[in-house]
Amino acid sequence: MIDFDKVQPRVGTNSVKWDAIKEMYKSDHLLPLWVADMDFLAPEPVTKALQEIVAKGIYGYSIFPDSLYRSIIDWQKTRHGYTLEKEDILFNSGVVPSLALALQSYTQENDAVLIHDPVYHPFADVVIRNQRQLVREPLLEKNGHFEIDFASMEKTIIDNNVKLFILCNPHNPGGRVWSKEELRTIGLLCQKHQVIVVSDEIHQDIVFAPHIFTSFQTVDPSFTAFSLVLTSATKTFNLAGIKNSMVFIKDPTLRKRFVEAQERNVQGEINTFGAVATEAAYRDGTPWLEELLVYLSKNADFVRNFLQKELPEIRFQMPEGTYLMWLDFSAYGLSDNQLQRVLIKEANVVLNQGTIFGPHGSQHMRLNFACSRTILTQALQQIAKAFQTIDRQ
């Protein structure tokens, strides 16, 4: 059994999640439930594989071995029923850099690019920085989770002449694992209107039963002609610092254009440690992941039960996947700045502000529950104490 309950010391390790908050908020007493990495040790087989490389003492240029490709192919087939060939797989340093390359490969400056609202905030950043027109499509909150208004989405595509759509599946920050039928509808809409789909599937392995993750390209074979998939072992196995991700492109024409963009930007290489960690994680990380999913699911249940009992005014979306929970504080009638101040100054807890995920994130916060139960309990208790004295709207 892996001891996920053990509190791992991360202060003083140059952790963004733990060490950057001191500079940002001028406080040494904040509990971080924000940046989307986990406070757990990586799988032992990954650490062992990295230690073996370090012990060699030579860190020169390296190639991508066939065993790396095989580990990726086997993982996708076994976990997600996604059949890949070696030539379908490209490498890059991260999902967001790959998004930038996709924009440069398949769109021109001022072309319209569609994202959901709310959604992972670098989507908007990378669109704007590449001088594309950002178009947001609001998600609907129904029955305690997000849904897509497909009629509105199609109208948005037509009215704005959208060229590319960035899909987040599982959805960050809402935790939705889009169903096969929802993905099929997205695909048919984009196929009809000749929209390229870039599917960010980095959270694909963090999914809670009975929900099932479906990769976009497995929905319909014809979807591979206008789509690409971005993913990585880093989110699943808590390896964000190794900077390695994959791009799956089955269509030869789309793949050629993406590779040309990589070459123009001198991208497409990953470091030795990224390759070694990815292979080890996919080859030997399944037992660790299965235990992780049980622990994360119990953490999600713990947050739900705590909020229902101690903070019933906070509405939440129970995540179907990811280790992130979307919280609605609107019942308190606070502005976004006031809400942030209460959490930082009174609760001494750092969450991600909802507004960074889009205008529809106002009065919301994203909570990361991938930490020990001890830290999670303390943070929730501090939030509860801070909000007990606030008048309800």
CSV table of C-alpha atoms in Angstrom, one decimal:
chain,number,residue,atom,x,y,z
A,1,MET,CA,0.0,0.0,0.0
A,2,ILE,CA,1.2,3.5,-0.9
A,3,ASP,CA,0.9,6.0,1.9
A,4,PHE,CA,-0.8,9.0,0.3
A,5,ASP,CA,-1.7,10.2,3.7
A,6,LYS,CA,1.9,11.1,4.5
A,7,VAL,CA,2.5,14.8,4.3
A,8,GLN,CA,5.4,15.4,1.9
A,9,PRO,CA,7.6,18.4,2.7
A,10,ARG,CA,7.6,20.7,-0.3
A,11,VAL,CA,8.4,24.1,1.1
A,12,GLY,CA,11.9,25.1,0.0
A,13,THR,CA,12.0,22.7,-3.0
A,14,ASN,CA,11.4,25.5,-5.5
A,15,SER,CA,7.8,24.3,-5.9
A,16,VAL,CA,5.5,26.7,-7.7
A,17,LYS,CA,2.6,25.4,-5.7
A,18,TRP,CA,4.2,25.8,-2.3
A,19,ASP,CA,7.1,28.3,-2.7
A,20,ALA,CA,5.7,30.9,-5.2
A,21,ILE,CA,2.9,31.9,-2.9
A,22,LYS,CA,5.2,33.5,-0.4
A,23,GLU,CA,6.3,36.0,-3.1
A,24,MET,CA,2.9,36.5,-4.5
A,25,TYR,CA,1.0,37.0,-1.3
A,26,LYS,CA,3.7,38.0,1.2
A,27,SER,CA,2.8,35.3,3.7
A,28,ASP,CA,4.4,32.2,5.1
A,29,HIS,CA,1.2,30.7,6.5
A,30,LEU,CA,-0.8,29.9,3.4
A,31,LEU,CA,-2.0,26.4,2.5
A,32,PRO,CA,-1.9,25.9,-1.3
A,33,LEU,CA,-4.8,24.0,-3.0
A,34,TRP,CA,-4.3,25.7,-6.3
A,35,VAL,CA,-1.6,24.7,-8.9
A,36,ALA,CA,-2.6,21.4,-10.6
A,37,ASP,CA,0.1,19.1,-9.4
A,38,MET,CA,-0.1,16.6,-6.6
A,39,ASP,CA,1.6,16.5,-3.1
A,40,PHE,CA,2.4,12.8,-3.6
A,41,LEU,CA,5.7,11.1,-4.4
A,42,ALA,CA,5.9,9.9,-8.0
A,43,PRO,CA,5.7,6.1,-8.6
A,44,GLU,CA,8.8,4.2,-7.3
A,45,PRO,CA,9.5,2.7,-10.7
A,46,VAL,CA,9.8,6.2,-12.1
A,47,THR,CA,12.2,7.3,-9.4
A,48,LYS,CA,14.3,4.2,-9.8
A,49,ALA,CA,14.5,4.6,-13.6
A,50,LEU,CA,15.7,8.3,-13.1
A,51,GLN,CA,18.2,7.3,-10.4
A,52,GLU,CA,19.7,4.7,-12.8
A,53,ILE,CA,20.2,7.4,-15.5
A,54,VAL,CA,21.7,9.8,-12.9
A,55,ALA,CA,24.1,7.1,-11.7
A,56,LYS,CA,25.6,6.8,-15.2
A,57,GLY,CA,26.9,10.4,-14.9
A,58,ILE,CA,26.7,11.2,-18.6
A,59,TYR,CA,23.8,13.4,-19.8
A,60,GLY,CA,24.5,13.8,-23.5
A,61,TYR,CA,22.1,13.9,-26.4
A,62,SER,CA,19.8,10.9,-26.6
A,63,ILE,CA,17.4,9.3,-29.1
A,64,PHE,CA,13.8,8.1,-28.5
A,65,PRO,CA,14.0,4.3,-28.2
A,66,ASP,CA,11.4,2.0,-29.6
A,67,SER,CA,10.6,0.9,-26.0
A,68,LEU,CA,9.3,4.5,-25.3
A,69,TYR,CA,7.0,4.4,-28.3
A,70,ARG,CA,5.8,0.9,-27.3
A,71,SER,CA,5.0,2.0,-23.7
A,72,ILE,CA,2.9,4.8,-25.1
A,73,ILE,CA,1.1,2.6,-27.6
A,74,ASP,CA,0.4,-0.1,-25.1
A,75,TRP,CA,-0.9,2.4,-22.5
A,76,GLN,CA,-3.3,4.1,-24.9
A,77,LYS,CA,-4.6,0.8,-26.2
A,78,THR,CA,-5.0,-0.9,-22.8
A,79,ARG,CA,-6.4,2.1,-20.9
A,80,HIS,CA,-8.4,3.8,-23.5
A,81,GLY,CA,-8.9,1.5,-26.5
A,82,TYR,CA,-6.9,4.0,-28.6
A,83,THR,CA,-4.9,2.3,-31.4
A,84,LEU,CA,-1.7,4.2,-32.3
A,85,GLU,CA,1.2,3.5,-34.7
A,86,LYS,CA,4.7,4.8,-34.1
A,87,GLU,CA,4.4,7.3,-36.8
A,88,ASP,CA,1.3,8.8,-35.2
A,89,ILE,CA,3.3,9.9,-32.2
A,90,LEU,CA,5.2,13.2,-32.0
A,91,PHE,CA,6.9,14.7,-28.9
A,92,ASN,CA,7.0,18.2,-27.5
A,93,SER,CA,7.9,19.8,-24.2
A,94,GLY,CA,4.3,20.4,-23.1
A,95,VAL,CA,0.6,20.5,-24.0
A,96,VAL,CA,0.5,24.4,-24.1
A,97,PRO,CA,3.5,24.7,-26.4
A,98,SER,CA,1.9,22.1,-28.6
A,99,LEU,CA,-1.3,24.2,-28.7
A,100,ALA,CA,0.8,27.1,-29.9
A,101,LEU,CA,2.2,24.9,-32.7
A,102,ALA,CA,-1.3,23.7,-33.6
A,103,LEU,CA,-2.5,27.3,-34.0
A,104,GLN,CA,0.5,28.1,-36.2
A,105,SER,CA,0.0,24.9,-38.2
A,106,TYR,CA,-3.7,25.2,-39.0
A,107,THR,CA,-4.7,28.8,-38.7
A,108,GLN,CA,-3.6,32.3,-39.8
A,109,GLU,CA,-3.4,35.5,-37.8
A,110,ASN,CA,-6.9,36.9,-37.0
A,111,ASP,CA,-8.6,33.5,-37.6
A,112,ALA,CA,-11.2,32.7,-35.0
A,113,VAL,CA,-10.4,30.0,-32.4
A,114,LEU,CA,-13.1,28.7,-30.2
A,115,ILE,CA,-12.8,27.6,-26.5
A,116,HIS,CA,-15.3,26.9,-23.8
A,117,ASP,CA,-15.9,29.3,-20.9
A,118,PRO,CA,-14.8,28.5,-18.2
A,119,VAL,CA,-11.8,26.4,-19.3
A,120,TYR,CA,-8.1,26.0,-18.6
A,121,HIS,CA,-6.7,29.5,-18.8
A,122,PRO,CA,-3.6,29.0,-21.0
A,123,PHE,CA,-6.0,28.2,-23.9
A,124,ALA,CA,-7.0,31.9,-24.0
A,125,ASP,CA,-3.5,33.1,-23.4
A,126,VAL,CA,-2.0,31.1,-26.3
A,127,VAL,CA,-4.7,32.1,-28.7
A,128,ILE,CA,-4.2,35.8,-27.9
A,129,ARG,CA,-0.4,35.7,-28.0
A,130,ASN,CA,-0.5,34.1,-31.4
A,131,GLN,CA,-2.7,37.0,-32.7
A,132,ARG,CA,-5.8,34.8,-33.3
A,133,GLN,CA,-9.3,36.0,-32.6
A,134,LEU,CA,-10.5,34.4,-29.3
A,135,VAL,CA,-14.1,33.2,-29.3
A,136,ARG,CA,-15.6,31.9,-26.0
A,137,GLU,CA,-18.6,29.5,-25.9
A,138,PRO,CA,-20.2,29.5,-22.4
A,139,LEU,CA,-20.9,26.1,-20.8
A,140,LEU,CA,-24.2,25.5,-19.1
A,141,GLU,CA,-24.4,24.5,-15.5
A,142,LYS,CA,-27.2,21.9,-15.1
A,143,ASN,CA,-27.8,19.2,-12.6
A,144,GLY,CA,-24.6,19.9,-10.8
A,145,HIS,CA,-22.3,19.7,-13.8
A,146,PHE,CA,-21.4,21.4,-17.0
A,147,GLU,CA,-23.2,20.7,-20.3
A,148,ILE,CA,-22.7,22.0,-23.8
A,149,ASP,CA,-25.4,24.0,-25.6
A,150,PHE,CA,-24.7,22.5,-29.1
A,151,ALA,CA,-27.2,24.7,-30.9
A,152,SER,CA,-25.4,27.8,-29.5
A,153,MET,CA,-22.0,26.3,-30.3
A,154,GLU,CA,-22.9,25.7,-33.9
A,155,LYS,CA,-24.2,29.3,-34.2
A,156,THR,CA,-21.0,30.6,-32.6
A,157,ILE,CA,-18.9,28.6,-35.1
A,158,ILE,CA,-20.9,29.9,-38.1
A,159,ASP,CA,-21.2,33.5,-36.9
A,160,ASN,CA,-17.5,33.8,-36.2
A,161,ASN,CA,-16.2,31.6,-39.0
A,162,VAL,CA,-14.3,29.5,-36.5
A,163,LYS,CA,-11.3,27.7,-37.9
A,164,LEU,CA,-10.1,25.7,-34.8
A,165,PHE,CA,-11.7,24.5,-31.6
A,166,ILE,CA,-9.7,23.6,-28.5
A,167,LEU,CA,-11.4,20.8,-26.5
A,168,CYS,CA,-10.5,20.0,-22.9
A,169,ASN,CA,-11.4,16.4,-22.0
A,170,PRO,CA,-11.6,15.7,-19.1
A,171,HIS,CA,-12.6,19.3,-18.5
A,172,ASN,CA,-10.6,21.6,-16.4
A,173,PRO,CA,-11.8,23.2,-14.1
A,174,GLY,CA,-15.2,21.5,-14.1
A,175,GLY,CA,-14.1,17.9,-14.0
A,176,ARG,CA,-16.5,16.8,-16.7
A,177,VAL,CA,-15.6,13.6,-18.6
A,178,TRP,CA,-17.4,14.3,-21.8
A,179,SER,CA,-19.5,11.3,-22.9
A,180,LYS,CA,-19.0,9.5,-26.2
A,181,GLU,CA,-22.2,11.0,-27.6
A,182,GLU,CA,-21.2,14.5,-26.6
A,183,LEU,CA,-17.9,14.0,-28.3
A,184,ARG,CA,-19.6,12.7,-31.4
A,185,THR,CA,-21.8,15.8,-31.5
A,186,ILE,CA,-18.8,18.0,-31.2
A,187,GLY,CA,-17.0,16.0,-33.9
A,188,LEU,CA,-20.0,16.2,-36.3
A,189,LEU,CA,-20.4,19.9,-35.8
A,190,CYS,CA,-16.7,20.5,-36.5
A,191,GLN,CA,-16.6,18.2,-39.4
A,192,LYS,CA,-19.7,19.9,-40.9
A,193,HIS,CA,-18.1,23.3,-40.7
A,194,GLN,CA,-14.5,22.3,-41.4
A,195,VAL,CA,-13.1,23.1,-38.0
A,196,ILE,CA,-9.9,21.6,-36.7
A,197,VAL,CA,-10.2,20.0,-33.3
A,198,VAL,CA,-7.3,20.1,-30.9
A,199,SER,CA,-8.2,17.8,-28.0
A,200,ASP,CA,-6.3,18.4,-24.7
A,201,GLU,CA,-6.5,15.0,-22.9
A,202,ILE,CA,-3.8,15.4,-20.3
A,203,HIS,CA,-6.2,14.4,-17.5
A,204,GLN,CA,-7.3,11.3,-19.3
A,205,ASP,CA,-6.2,8.8,-16.7
A,206,ILE,CA,-7.7,10.6,-13.7
A,207,VAL,CA,-11.3,9.4,-14.1
A,208,PHE,CA,-13.6,8.1,-11.4
A,209,ALA,CA,-16.0,5.2,-11.8
A,210,PRO,CA,-18.5,4.8,-13.2
A,211,HIS,CA,-17.4,7.4,-15.7
A,212,ILE,CA,-15.3,6.3,-18.7
A,213,PHE,CA,-12.9,8.5,-20.6
A,214,THR,CA,-13.2,8.4,-24.4
A,215,SER,CA,-10.4,9.8,-26.6
A,216,PHE,CA,-11.8,12.1,-29.3
A,217,GLN,CA,-10.2,10.2,-32.2
A,218,THR,CA,-11.7,6.9,-31.0
A,219,VAL,CA,-15.3,8.1,-31.4
A,220,ASP,CA,-15.4,7.9,-35.2
A,221,PRO,CA,-12.5,7.0,-37.6
A,222,SER,CA,-13.4,9.9,-39.8
A,223,PHE,CA,-12.6,12.3,-37.0
A,224,THR,CA,-8.9,11.6,-37.4
A,225,ALA,CA,-8.9,13.7,-40.6
A,226,PHE,CA,-9.5,16.9,-38.8
A,227,SER,CA,-8.1,16.4,-35.2
A,228,LEU,CA,-5.1,15.9,-33.1
A,229,VAL,CA,-4.7,14.8,-29.5
A,230,LEU,CA,-2.4,16.3,-26.9
A,231,THR,CA,-1.5,14.4,-23.7
A,232,SER,CA,1.3,13.5,-21.3
A,233,ALA,CA,2.2,11.1,-18.5
A,234,THR,CA,3.0,14.2,-16.4
A,235,LYS,CA,-0.4,14.9,-15.0
A,236,THR,CA,-1.2,11.2,-14.3
A,237,PHE,CA,2.0,10.4,-12.4
A,238,ASN,CA,2.9,13.9,-11.0
A,239,LEU,CA,5.8,14.5,-13.2
A,240,ALA,CA,5.1,18.1,-14.4
A,241,GLY,CA,8.8,19.1,-13.9
A,242,ILE,CA,10.1,16.7,-16.5
A,243,LYS,CA,8.6,18.7,-19.4
A,244,ASN,CA,7.5,16.0,-21.8
A,245,SER,CA,4.3,15.5,-23.8
A,246,MET,CA,3.0,13.7,-26.8
A,247,VAL,CA,1.0,14.8,-29.8
A,248,PHE,CA,-1.1,12.1,-31.6
A,249,ILE,CA,-1.8,12.9,-35.3
A,250,LYS,CA,-3.0,10.1,-37.5
A,251,ASP,CA,-3.7,12.2,-40.7
A,252,PRO,CA,-0.5,12.5,-42.7
A,253,THR,CA,-1.3,15.9,-44.0
A,254,LEU,CA,-2.0,17.3,-40.6
A,255,ARG,CA,1.0,15.6,-39.2
A,256,LYS,CA,3.3,17.1,-41.9
A,257,ARG,CA,2.1,20.6,-41.2
A,258,PHE,CA,2.6,20.2,-37.5
A,259,VAL,CA,6.1,18.8,-37.9
A,260,GLU,CA,6.9,21.8,-40.2
A,261,ALA,CA,5.8,24.1,-37.4
A,262,GLN,CA,8.0,22.2,-34.9
A,263,GLU,CA,11.0,22.6,-37.2
A,264,ARG,CA,10.3,26.4,-37.7
A,265,ASN,CA,10.2,26.8,-34.0
A,266,VAL,CA,13.0,24.4,-33.2
A,267,GLN,CA,10.7,22.2,-31.1
A,268,GLY,CA,10.0,18.5,-31.0
A,269,GLU,CA,12.8,17.4,-28.7
A,270,ILE,CA,12.4,16.2,-25.1
A,271,ASN,CA,15.0,15.7,-22.5
A,272,THR,CA,16.4,12.4,-21.5
A,273,PHE,CA,14.8,12.5,-18.1
A,274,GLY,CA,11.4,13.1,-19.7
A,275,ALA,CA,11.7,10.2,-22.0
A,276,VAL,CA,12.9,7.8,-19.2
A,277,ALA,CA,10.2,8.9,-16.8
A,278,THR,CA,7.4,8.6,-19.3
A,279,GLU,CA,8.5,5.1,-20.4
A,280,ALA,CA,8.8,3.9,-16.8
A,281,ALA,CA,5.5,5.4,-15.8
A,282,TYR,CA,3.5,3.8,-18.6
A,283,ARG,CA,5.4,0.5,-18.3
A,284,ASP,CA,5.3,0.0,-14.5
A,285,GLY,CA,3.0,2.7,-13.1
A,286,THR,CA,-0.4,1.0,-13.2
A,287,PRO,CA,-0.5,-0.3,-9.5
A,288,TRP,CA,0.4,3.2,-8.2
A,289,LEU,CA,-2.3,4.8,-10.4
A,290,GLU,CA,-5.0,2.4,-9.2
A,291,GLU,CA,-4.2,3.2,-5.6
A,292,LEU,CA,-4.1,6.9,-6.4
A,293,LEU,CA,-7.5,6.9,-8.0
A,294,VAL,CA,-9.0,5.3,-4.9
A,295,TYR,CA,-7.4,7.9,-2.7
A,296,LEU,CA,-8.4,10.8,-4.9
A,297,SER,CA,-12.0,9.6,-5.1
A,298,LYS,CA,-12.1,9.5,-1.3
A,299,ASN,CA,-10.7,13.0,-1.1
A,300,ALA,CA,-13.4,14.2,-3.5
A,301,ASP,CA,-16.1,12.5,-1.3
A,302,PHE,CA,-14.5,14.1,1.8
A,303,VAL,CA,-14.7,17.6,0.2
A,304,ARG,CA,-18.3,17.0,-0.8
A,305,ASN,CA,-19.4,15.8,2.6
A,306,PHE,CA,-17.5,18.7,4.4
A,307,LEU,CA,-19.1,21.4,2.2
A,308,GLN,CA,-22.6,19.9,2.5
A,309,LYS,CA,-22.3,19.9,6.3
A,310,GLU,CA,-20.1,23.0,7.1
A,311,LEU,CA,-20.5,25.3,4.1
A,312,PRO,CA,-23.8,24.5,2.4
A,313,GLU,CA,-23.9,27.9,0.7
A,314,ILE,CA,-21.0,26.8,-1.5
A,315,ARG,CA,-22.3,25.0,-4.5
A,316,PHE,CA,-19.9,22.6,-6.2
A,317,GLN,CA,-19.6,20.3,-9.1
A,318,MET,CA,-18.6,16.7,-8.2
A,319,PRO,CA,-15.7,15.9,-10.5
A,320,GLU,CA,-16.1,12.9,-12.9
A,321,GLY,CA,-12.4,13.2,-13.5
A,322,THR,CA,-9.3,15.3,-12.6
A,323,TYR,CA,-8.4,16.1,-9.0
A,324,LEU,CA,-10.0,19.5,-9.3
A,325,MET,CA,-13.3,20.8,-7.9
A,326,TRP,CA,-15.2,23.8,-9.1
A,327,LEU,CA,-16.8,25.8,-6.3
A,328,ASP,CA,-19.5,28.5,-6.6
A,329,PHE,CA,-19.3,31.1,-3.8
A,330,SER,CA,-22.0,33.4,-5.3
A,331,ALA,CA,-24.4,32.9,-2.4
A,332,TYR,CA,-22.1,35.1,-0.3
A,333,GLY,CA,-22.6,38.1,-2.6
A,334,LEU,CA,-18.9,39.0,-2.7
A,335,SER,CA,-17.0,40.5,-5.5
A,336,ASP,CA,-14.2,38.5,-7.0
A,337,ASN,CA,-11.6,40.6,-5.2
A,338,GLN,CA,-13.5,40.3,-1.9
A,339,LEU,CA,-13.7,36.6,-2.3
A,340,GLN,CA,-10.0,36.3,-2.9
A,341,ARG,CA,-9.2,38.5,0.1
A,342,VAL,CA,-11.3,36.4,2.5
A,343,LEU,CA,-9.6,33.2,1.3
A,344,ILE,CA,-6.1,34.7,1.5
A,345,LYS,CA,-6.3,37.0,4.5
A,346,GLU,CA,-8.9,35.2,6.6
A,347,ALA,CA,-8.7,31.5,5.7
A,348,ASN,CA,-5.0,31.5,4.7
A,349,VAL,CA,-5.8,29.2,1.8
A,350,VAL,CA,-4.9,29.7,-1.8
A,351,LEU,CA,-7.3,28.5,-4.5
A,352,ASN,CA,-7.4,29.4,-8.2
A,353,GLN,CA,-9.6,32.4,-8.9
A,354,GLY,CA,-12.5,31.4,-11.2
A,355,THR,CA,-12.0,34.5,-13.3
A,356,ILE,CA,-8.8,33.3,-14.8
A,357,PHE,CA,-10.8,30.5,-16.5
A,358,GLY,CA,-13.1,33.0,-18.3
A,359,PRO,CA,-15.8,35.6,-17.5
A,360,HIS,CA,-18.2,32.9,-16.5
A,361,GLY,CA,-15.8,31.9,-13.7
A,362,SER,CA,-16.8,35.0,-11.7
A,363,GLN,CA,-17.5,34.2,-8.0
A,364,HIS,CA,-16.0,30.8,-8.4
A,365,MET,CA,-12.8,29.1,-7.3
A,366,ARG,CA,-11.0,25.9,-8.3
A,367,LEU,CA,-9.8,23.6,-5.5
A,368,ASN,CA,-7.1,21.0,-5.9
A,369,PHE,CA,-7.7,18.0,-3.7
A,370,ALA,CA,-4.6,16.0,-4.7
A,371,CYS,CA,-3.0,16.3,-1.3
A,372,SER,CA,-2.9,14.4,2.0
A,373,ARG,CA,-6.2,14.2,3.9
A,374,THR,CA,-4.5,16.1,6.7
A,375,ILE,CA,-3.7,19.2,4.6
A,376,LEU,CA,-7.1,19.0,2.9
A,377,THR,CA,-8.9,18.9,6.3
A,378,GLN,CA,-7.0,21.8,7.7
A,379,ALA,CA,-7.6,23.9,4.6
A,380,LEU,CA,-11.3,23.2,4.6
A,381,GLN,CA,-11.6,24.0,8.3
A,382,GLN,CA,-9.8,27.3,7.8
A,383,ILE,CA,-12.2,28.2,4.9
A,384,ALA,CA,-15.2,27.3,7.0
A,385,LYS,CA,-14.0,29.4,9.9
A,386,ALA,CA,-13.4,32.4,7.6
A,387,PHE,CA,-16.8,32.2,6.0
A,388,GLN,CA,-18.9,31.6,9.2
A,389,THR,CA,-18.8,35.3,9.9
A,390,ILE,CA,-19.9,36.5,6.4
A,391,ASP,CA,-23.4,37.6,5.9
A,392,ARG,CA,-25.3,35.6,3.2
A,393,GLN,CA,-26.9,37.3,0.3
